[in-house]
mmCIF file with all atom_site columns, C-alpha atoms in Angstrom:
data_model
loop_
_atom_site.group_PDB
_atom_site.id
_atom_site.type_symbol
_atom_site.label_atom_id
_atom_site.label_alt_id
_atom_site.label_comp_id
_atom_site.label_asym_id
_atom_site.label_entity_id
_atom_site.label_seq_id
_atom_site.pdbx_PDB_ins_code
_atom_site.Cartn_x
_atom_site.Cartn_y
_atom_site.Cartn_z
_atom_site.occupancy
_atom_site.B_iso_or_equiv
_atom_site.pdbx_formal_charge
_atom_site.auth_seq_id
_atom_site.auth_comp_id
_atom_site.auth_asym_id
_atom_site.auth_atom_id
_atom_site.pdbx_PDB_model_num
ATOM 1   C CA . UNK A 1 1   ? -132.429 87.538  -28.071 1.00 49.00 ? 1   UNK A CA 1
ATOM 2   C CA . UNK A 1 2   ? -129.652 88.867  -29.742 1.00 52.00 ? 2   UNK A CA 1
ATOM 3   C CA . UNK A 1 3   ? -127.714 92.062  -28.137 1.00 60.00 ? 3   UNK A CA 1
ATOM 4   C CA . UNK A 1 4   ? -127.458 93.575  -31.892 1.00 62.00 ? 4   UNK A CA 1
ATOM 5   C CA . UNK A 1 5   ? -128.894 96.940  -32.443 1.00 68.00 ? 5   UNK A CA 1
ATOM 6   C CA . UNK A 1 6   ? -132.173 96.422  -33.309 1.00 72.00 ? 6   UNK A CA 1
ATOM 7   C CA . UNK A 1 7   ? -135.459 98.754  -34.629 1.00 73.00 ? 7   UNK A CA 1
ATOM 8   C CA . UNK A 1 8   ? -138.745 97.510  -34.137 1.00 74.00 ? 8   UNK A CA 1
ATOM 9   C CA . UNK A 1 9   ? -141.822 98.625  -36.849 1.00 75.00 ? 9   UNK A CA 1
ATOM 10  C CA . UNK A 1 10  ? -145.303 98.496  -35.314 1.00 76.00 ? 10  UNK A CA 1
ATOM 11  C CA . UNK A 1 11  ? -148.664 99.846  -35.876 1.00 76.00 ? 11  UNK A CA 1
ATOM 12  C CA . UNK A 1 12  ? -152.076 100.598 -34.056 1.00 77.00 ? 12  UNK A CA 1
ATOM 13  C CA . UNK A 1 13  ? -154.810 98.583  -35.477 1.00 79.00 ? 13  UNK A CA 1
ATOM 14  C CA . UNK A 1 14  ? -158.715 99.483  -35.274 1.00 83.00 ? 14  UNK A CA 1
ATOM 15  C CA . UNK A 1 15  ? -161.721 98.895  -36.540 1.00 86.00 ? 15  UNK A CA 1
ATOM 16  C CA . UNK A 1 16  ? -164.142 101.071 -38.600 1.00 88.00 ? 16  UNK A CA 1
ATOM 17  C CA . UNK A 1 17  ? -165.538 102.511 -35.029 1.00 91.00 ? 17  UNK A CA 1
ATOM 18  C CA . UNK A 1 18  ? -162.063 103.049 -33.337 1.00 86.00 ? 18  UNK A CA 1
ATOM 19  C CA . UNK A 1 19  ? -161.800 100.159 -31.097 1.00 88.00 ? 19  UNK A CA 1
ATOM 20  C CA . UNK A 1 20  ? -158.337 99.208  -30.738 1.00 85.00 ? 20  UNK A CA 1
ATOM 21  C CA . UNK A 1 21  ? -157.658 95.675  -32.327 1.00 83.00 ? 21  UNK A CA 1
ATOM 22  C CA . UNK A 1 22  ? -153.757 95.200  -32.007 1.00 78.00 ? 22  UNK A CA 1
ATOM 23  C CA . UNK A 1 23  ? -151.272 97.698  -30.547 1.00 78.00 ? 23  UNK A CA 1
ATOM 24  C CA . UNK A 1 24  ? -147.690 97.612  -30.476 1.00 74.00 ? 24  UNK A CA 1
ATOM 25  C CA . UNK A 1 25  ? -146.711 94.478  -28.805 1.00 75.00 ? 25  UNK A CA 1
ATOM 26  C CA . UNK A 1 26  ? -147.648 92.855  -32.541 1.00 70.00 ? 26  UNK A CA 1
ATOM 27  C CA . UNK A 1 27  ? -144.667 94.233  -34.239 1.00 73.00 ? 27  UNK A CA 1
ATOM 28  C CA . UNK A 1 28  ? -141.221 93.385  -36.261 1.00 75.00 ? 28  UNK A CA 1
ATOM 29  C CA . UNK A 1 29  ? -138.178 94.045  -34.715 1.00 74.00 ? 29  UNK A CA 1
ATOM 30  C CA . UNK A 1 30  ? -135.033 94.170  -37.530 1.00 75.00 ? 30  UNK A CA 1
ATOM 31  C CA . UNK A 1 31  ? -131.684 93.126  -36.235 1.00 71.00 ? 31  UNK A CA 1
ATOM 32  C CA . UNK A 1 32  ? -128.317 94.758  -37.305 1.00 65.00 ? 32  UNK A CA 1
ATOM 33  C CA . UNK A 1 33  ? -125.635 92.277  -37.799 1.00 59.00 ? 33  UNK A CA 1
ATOM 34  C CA . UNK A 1 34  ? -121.926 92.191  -39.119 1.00 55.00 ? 34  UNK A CA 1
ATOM 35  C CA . UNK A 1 35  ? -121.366 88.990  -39.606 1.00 53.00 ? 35  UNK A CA 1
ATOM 36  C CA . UNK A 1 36  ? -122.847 86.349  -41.240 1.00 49.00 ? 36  UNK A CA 1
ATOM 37  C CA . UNK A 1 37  ? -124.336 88.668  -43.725 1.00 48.00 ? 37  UNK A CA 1
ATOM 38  C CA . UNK A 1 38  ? -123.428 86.738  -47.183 1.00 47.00 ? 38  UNK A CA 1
ATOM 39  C CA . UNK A 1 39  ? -125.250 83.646  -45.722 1.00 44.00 ? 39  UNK A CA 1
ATOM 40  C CA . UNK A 1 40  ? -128.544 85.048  -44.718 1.00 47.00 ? 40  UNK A CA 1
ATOM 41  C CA . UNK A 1 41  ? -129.157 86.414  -48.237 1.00 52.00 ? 41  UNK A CA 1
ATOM 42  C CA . UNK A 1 42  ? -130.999 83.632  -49.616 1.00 54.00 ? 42  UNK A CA 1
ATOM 43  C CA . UNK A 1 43  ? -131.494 81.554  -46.436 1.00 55.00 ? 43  UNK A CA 1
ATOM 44  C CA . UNK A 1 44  ? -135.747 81.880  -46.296 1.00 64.00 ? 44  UNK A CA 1
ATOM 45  C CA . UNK A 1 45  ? -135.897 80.426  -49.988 1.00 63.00 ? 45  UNK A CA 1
ATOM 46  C CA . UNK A 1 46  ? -137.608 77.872  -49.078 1.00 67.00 ? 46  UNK A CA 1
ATOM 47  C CA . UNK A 1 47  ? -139.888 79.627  -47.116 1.00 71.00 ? 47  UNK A CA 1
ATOM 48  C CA . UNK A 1 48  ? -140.798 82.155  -49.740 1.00 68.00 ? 48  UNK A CA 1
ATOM 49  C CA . UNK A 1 49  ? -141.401 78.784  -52.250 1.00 68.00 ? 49  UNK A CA 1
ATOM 50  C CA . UNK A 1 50  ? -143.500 77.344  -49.666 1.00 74.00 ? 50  UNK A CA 1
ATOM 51  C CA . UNK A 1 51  ? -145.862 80.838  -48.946 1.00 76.00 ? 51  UNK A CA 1
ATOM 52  C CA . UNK A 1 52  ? -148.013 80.933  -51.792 1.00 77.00 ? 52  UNK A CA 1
ATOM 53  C CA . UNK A 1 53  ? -148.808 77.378  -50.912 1.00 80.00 ? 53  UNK A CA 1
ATOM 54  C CA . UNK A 1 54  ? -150.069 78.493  -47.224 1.00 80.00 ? 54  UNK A CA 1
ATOM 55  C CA . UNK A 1 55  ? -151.565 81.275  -48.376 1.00 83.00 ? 55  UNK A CA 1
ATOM 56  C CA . UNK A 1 56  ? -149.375 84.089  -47.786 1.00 81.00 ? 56  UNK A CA 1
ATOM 57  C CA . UNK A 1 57  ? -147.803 87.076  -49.210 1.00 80.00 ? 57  UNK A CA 1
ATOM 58  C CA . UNK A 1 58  ? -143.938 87.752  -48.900 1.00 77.00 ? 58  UNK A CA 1
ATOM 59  C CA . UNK A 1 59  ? -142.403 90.556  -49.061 1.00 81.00 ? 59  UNK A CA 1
ATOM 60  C CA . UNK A 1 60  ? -138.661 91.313  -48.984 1.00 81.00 ? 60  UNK A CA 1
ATOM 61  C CA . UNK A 1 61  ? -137.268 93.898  -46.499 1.00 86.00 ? 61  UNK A CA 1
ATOM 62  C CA . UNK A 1 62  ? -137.107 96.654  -49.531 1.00 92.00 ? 62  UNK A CA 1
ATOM 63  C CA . UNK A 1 63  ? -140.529 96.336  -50.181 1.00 91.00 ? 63  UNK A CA 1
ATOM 64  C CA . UNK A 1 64  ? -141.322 96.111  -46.569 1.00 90.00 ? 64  UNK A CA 1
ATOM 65  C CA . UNK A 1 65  ? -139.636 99.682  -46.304 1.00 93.00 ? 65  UNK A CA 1
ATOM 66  C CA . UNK A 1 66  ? -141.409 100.878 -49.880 1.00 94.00 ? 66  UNK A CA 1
ATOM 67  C CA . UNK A 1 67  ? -144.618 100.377 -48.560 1.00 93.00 ? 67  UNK A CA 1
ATOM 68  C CA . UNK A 1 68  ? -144.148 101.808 -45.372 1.00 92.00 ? 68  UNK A CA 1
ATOM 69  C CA . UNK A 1 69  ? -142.909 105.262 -47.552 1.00 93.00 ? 69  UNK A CA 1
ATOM 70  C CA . UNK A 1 70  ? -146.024 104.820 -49.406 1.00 93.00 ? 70  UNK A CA 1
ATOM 71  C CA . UNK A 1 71  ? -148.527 104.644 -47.031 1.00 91.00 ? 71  UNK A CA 1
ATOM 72  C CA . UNK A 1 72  ? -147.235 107.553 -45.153 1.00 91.00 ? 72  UNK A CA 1
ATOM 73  C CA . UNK A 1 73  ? -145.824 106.119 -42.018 1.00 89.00 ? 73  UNK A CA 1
ATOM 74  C CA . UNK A 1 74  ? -142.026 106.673 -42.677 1.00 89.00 ? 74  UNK A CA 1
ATOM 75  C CA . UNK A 1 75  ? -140.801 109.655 -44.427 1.00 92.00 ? 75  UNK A CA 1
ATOM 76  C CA . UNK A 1 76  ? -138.448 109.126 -47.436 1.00 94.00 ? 76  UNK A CA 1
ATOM 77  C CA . UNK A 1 77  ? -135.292 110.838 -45.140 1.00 93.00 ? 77  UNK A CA 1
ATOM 78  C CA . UNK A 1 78  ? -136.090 107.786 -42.504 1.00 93.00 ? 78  UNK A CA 1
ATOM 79  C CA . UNK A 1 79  ? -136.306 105.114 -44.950 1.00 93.00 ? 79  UNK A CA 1
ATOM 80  C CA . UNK A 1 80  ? -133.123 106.185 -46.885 1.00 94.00 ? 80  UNK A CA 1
ATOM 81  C CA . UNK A 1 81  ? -131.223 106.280 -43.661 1.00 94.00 ? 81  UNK A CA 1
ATOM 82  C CA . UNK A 1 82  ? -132.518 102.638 -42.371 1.00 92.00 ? 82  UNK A CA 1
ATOM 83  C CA . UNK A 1 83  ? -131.388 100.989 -45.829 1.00 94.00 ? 83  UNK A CA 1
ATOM 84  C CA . UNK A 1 84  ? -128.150 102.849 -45.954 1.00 94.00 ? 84  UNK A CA 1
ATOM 85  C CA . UNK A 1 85  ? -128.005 100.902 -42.463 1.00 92.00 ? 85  UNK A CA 1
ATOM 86  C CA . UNK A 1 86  ? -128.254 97.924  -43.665 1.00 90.00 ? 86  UNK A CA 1
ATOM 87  C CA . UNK A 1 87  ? -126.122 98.323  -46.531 1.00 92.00 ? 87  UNK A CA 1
ATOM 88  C CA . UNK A 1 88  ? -123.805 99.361  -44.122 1.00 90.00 ? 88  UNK A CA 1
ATOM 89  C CA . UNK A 1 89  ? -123.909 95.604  -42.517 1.00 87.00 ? 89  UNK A CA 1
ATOM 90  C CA . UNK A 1 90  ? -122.747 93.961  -45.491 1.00 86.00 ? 90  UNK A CA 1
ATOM 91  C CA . UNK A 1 91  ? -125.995 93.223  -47.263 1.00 86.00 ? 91  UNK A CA 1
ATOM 92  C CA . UNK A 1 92  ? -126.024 93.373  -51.089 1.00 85.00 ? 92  UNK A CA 1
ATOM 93  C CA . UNK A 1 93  ? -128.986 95.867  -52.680 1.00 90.00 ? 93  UNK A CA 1
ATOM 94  C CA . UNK A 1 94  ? -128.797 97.022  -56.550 1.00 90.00 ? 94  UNK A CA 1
ATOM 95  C CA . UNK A 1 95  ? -128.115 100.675 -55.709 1.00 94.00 ? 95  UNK A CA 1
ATOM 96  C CA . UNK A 1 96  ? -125.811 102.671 -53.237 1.00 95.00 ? 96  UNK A CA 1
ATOM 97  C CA . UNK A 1 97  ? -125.878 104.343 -50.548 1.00 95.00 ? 97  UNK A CA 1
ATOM 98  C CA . UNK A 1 98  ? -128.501 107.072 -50.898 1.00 96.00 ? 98  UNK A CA 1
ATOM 99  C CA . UNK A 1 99  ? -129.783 105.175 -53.837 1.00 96.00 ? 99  UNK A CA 1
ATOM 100 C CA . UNK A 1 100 ? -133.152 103.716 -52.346 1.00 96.00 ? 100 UNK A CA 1
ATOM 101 C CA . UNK A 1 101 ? -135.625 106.433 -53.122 1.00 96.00 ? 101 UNK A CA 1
ATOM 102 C CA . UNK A 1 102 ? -134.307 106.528 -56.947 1.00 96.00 ? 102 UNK A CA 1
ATOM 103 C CA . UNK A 1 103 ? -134.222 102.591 -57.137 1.00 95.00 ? 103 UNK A CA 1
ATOM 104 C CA . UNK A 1 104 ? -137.805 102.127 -55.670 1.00 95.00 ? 104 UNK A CA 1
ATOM 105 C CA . UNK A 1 105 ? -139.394 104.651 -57.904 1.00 95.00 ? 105 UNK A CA 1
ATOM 106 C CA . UNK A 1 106 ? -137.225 103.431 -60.849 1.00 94.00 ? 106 UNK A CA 1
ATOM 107 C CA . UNK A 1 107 ? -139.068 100.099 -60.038 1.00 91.00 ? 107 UNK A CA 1
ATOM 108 C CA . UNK A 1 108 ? -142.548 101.432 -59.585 1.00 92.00 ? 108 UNK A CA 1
ATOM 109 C CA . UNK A 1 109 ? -142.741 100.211 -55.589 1.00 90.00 ? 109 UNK A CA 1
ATOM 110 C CA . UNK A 1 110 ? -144.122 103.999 -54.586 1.00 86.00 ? 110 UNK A CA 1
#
Protein backbone atom coordinates (compact mmCIF):
# COMPACT_ATOMS: atom_id res chain seq x y z
CA UNK A 1 0.00 0.00 0.00
CA UNK A 2 1.21 3.19 -0.80
CA UNK A 3 1.98 5.82 2.21
CA UNK A 4 0.30 8.70 -0.12
CA UNK A 5 -2.54 10.57 1.33
CA UNK A 6 -5.35 8.81 0.47
CA UNK A 7 -9.56 9.28 0.79
CA UNK A 8 -11.61 6.39 0.67
CA UNK A 9 -15.57 6.71 -0.85
CA UNK A 10 -17.93 4.06 0.52
CA UNK A 11 -21.52 3.45 0.94
CA UNK A 12 -24.11 1.34 3.03
CA UNK A 13 -26.00 -0.96 0.86
CA UNK A 14 -29.60 -2.52 1.70
CA UNK A 15 -32.29 -4.01 0.45
CA UNK A 16 -35.94 -2.86 0.03
CA UNK A 17 -36.56 -4.16 3.87
CA UNK A 18 -33.32 -2.63 5.42
CA UNK A 19 -31.11 -5.54 5.70
CA UNK A 20 -27.67 -4.51 5.32
CA UNK A 21 -26.10 -5.97 2.03
CA UNK A 22 -22.51 -4.34 1.86
CA UNK A 23 -21.03 -1.84 4.34
CA UNK A 24 -17.96 0.00 4.19
CA UNK A 25 -15.23 -2.44 3.83
CA UNK A 26 -16.55 -2.47 -0.14
CA UNK A 27 -15.20 0.88 -0.94
CA UNK A 28 -12.60 3.02 -3.25
CA UNK A 29 -9.83 4.47 -1.73
CA UNK A 30 -8.17 7.50 -4.16
CA UNK A 31 -4.48 8.00 -3.80
CA UNK A 32 -2.71 11.46 -3.95
CA UNK A 33 0.45 11.35 -5.84
CA UNK A 34 3.17 13.88 -7.16
CA UNK A 35 4.86 12.11 -9.35
CA UNK A 36 4.23 10.13 -12.09
CA UNK A 37 1.16 12.08 -12.83
CA UNK A 38 1.62 12.71 -16.82
CA UNK A 39 1.91 8.86 -17.21
CA UNK A 40 -1.13 7.64 -15.45
CA UNK A 41 -3.40 9.83 -17.62
CA UNK A 42 -4.19 7.45 -20.21
CA UNK A 43 -2.66 4.29 -18.67
CA UNK A 44 -6.33 2.16 -18.18
CA UNK A 45 -7.03 2.66 -22.05
CA UNK A 46 -7.07 -0.50 -22.61
CA UNK A 47 -9.09 -1.34 -19.91
CA UNK A 48 -11.82 1.14 -20.68
CA UNK A 49 -11.69 -0.50 -24.60
CA UNK A 50 -11.97 -3.81 -23.13
CA UNK A 51 -15.23 -2.90 -20.51
CA UNK A 52 -18.02 -2.75 -22.74
CA UNK A 53 -16.85 -6.11 -23.91
CA UNK A 54 -17.18 -7.62 -20.16
CA UNK A 55 -20.02 -5.93 -19.54
CA UNK A 56 -19.21 -2.99 -17.60
CA UNK A 57 -19.65 0.63 -17.23
CA UNK A 58 -16.60 3.07 -16.77
CA UNK A 59 -16.58 5.98 -15.44
CA UNK A 60 -13.74 8.52 -15.13
CA UNK A 61 -12.87 10.04 -11.71
CA UNK A 62 -14.93 13.43 -12.74
CA UNK A 63 -17.88 11.63 -13.30
CA UNK A 64 -17.26 9.45 -10.37
CA UNK A 65 -17.30 12.81 -8.27
CA UNK A 66 -20.48 14.28 -10.53
CA UNK A 67 -22.52 11.60 -9.55
CA UNK A 68 -21.70 11.48 -6.13
CA UNK A 69 -22.87 15.58 -6.12
CA UNK A 70 -25.91 14.39 -7.77
CA UNK A 71 -27.15 11.87 -5.76
CA UNK A 72 -26.71 13.82 -2.66
CA UNK A 73 -23.87 12.18 -0.89
CA UNK A 74 -21.14 14.93 -1.31
CA UNK A 75 -21.98 18.50 -1.19
CA UNK A 76 -20.77 20.72 -4.11
CA UNK A 77 -18.10 22.64 -1.39
CA UNK A 78 -16.59 18.87 -0.82
CA UNK A 79 -16.41 17.91 -4.32
CA UNK A 80 -14.84 21.25 -5.49
CA UNK A 81 -12.23 20.93 -2.83
CA UNK A 82 -11.31 17.06 -3.69
CA UNK A 83 -10.79 18.01 -7.53
CA UNK A 84 -8.92 21.15 -6.76
CA UNK A 85 -6.81 18.30 -4.92
CA UNK A 86 -6.12 16.56 -7.54
CA UNK A 87 -5.45 19.26 -9.81
CA UNK A 88 -3.16 20.20 -7.34
CA UNK A 89 -1.09 16.75 -8.05
CA UNK A 90 -0.38 17.51 -11.48
CA UNK A 91 -3.37 16.00 -13.22
CA UNK A 92 -4.72 17.77 -16.34
CA UNK A 93 -8.81 18.65 -16.17
CA UNK A 94 -10.42 21.28 -18.78
CA UNK A 95 -11.15 23.90 -16.11
CA UNK A 96 -9.27 25.49 -13.05
CA UNK A 97 -9.17 25.47 -9.89
CA UNK A 98 -12.67 26.16 -8.57
CA UNK A 99 -13.89 25.40 -12.01
CA UNK A 100 -15.59 21.87 -11.41
CA UNK A 101 -19.10 22.82 -10.46
CA UNK A 102 -19.29 25.28 -13.66
CA UNK A 103 -17.58 22.59 -15.98
CA UNK A 104 -19.90 19.67 -14.85
CA UNK A 105 -23.06 21.60 -15.26
CA UNK A 106 -21.68 23.20 -18.49
CA UNK A 107 -21.52 19.45 -19.55
CA UNK A 108 -24.87 18.32 -18.28
CA UNK A 109 -23.19 15.59 -15.60
CA UNK A 110 -25.66 17.11 -12.63
Amino acid sequence: MCPCPCIRFGELLLDPSGQLLGDLRYACEVEFWREGARLLEREDAAERLAAPNAGLQVWGSLRVVAESVKDGRVTEYAATAFVDALLDTGIRYPFPRGGFITWAKHNSLF
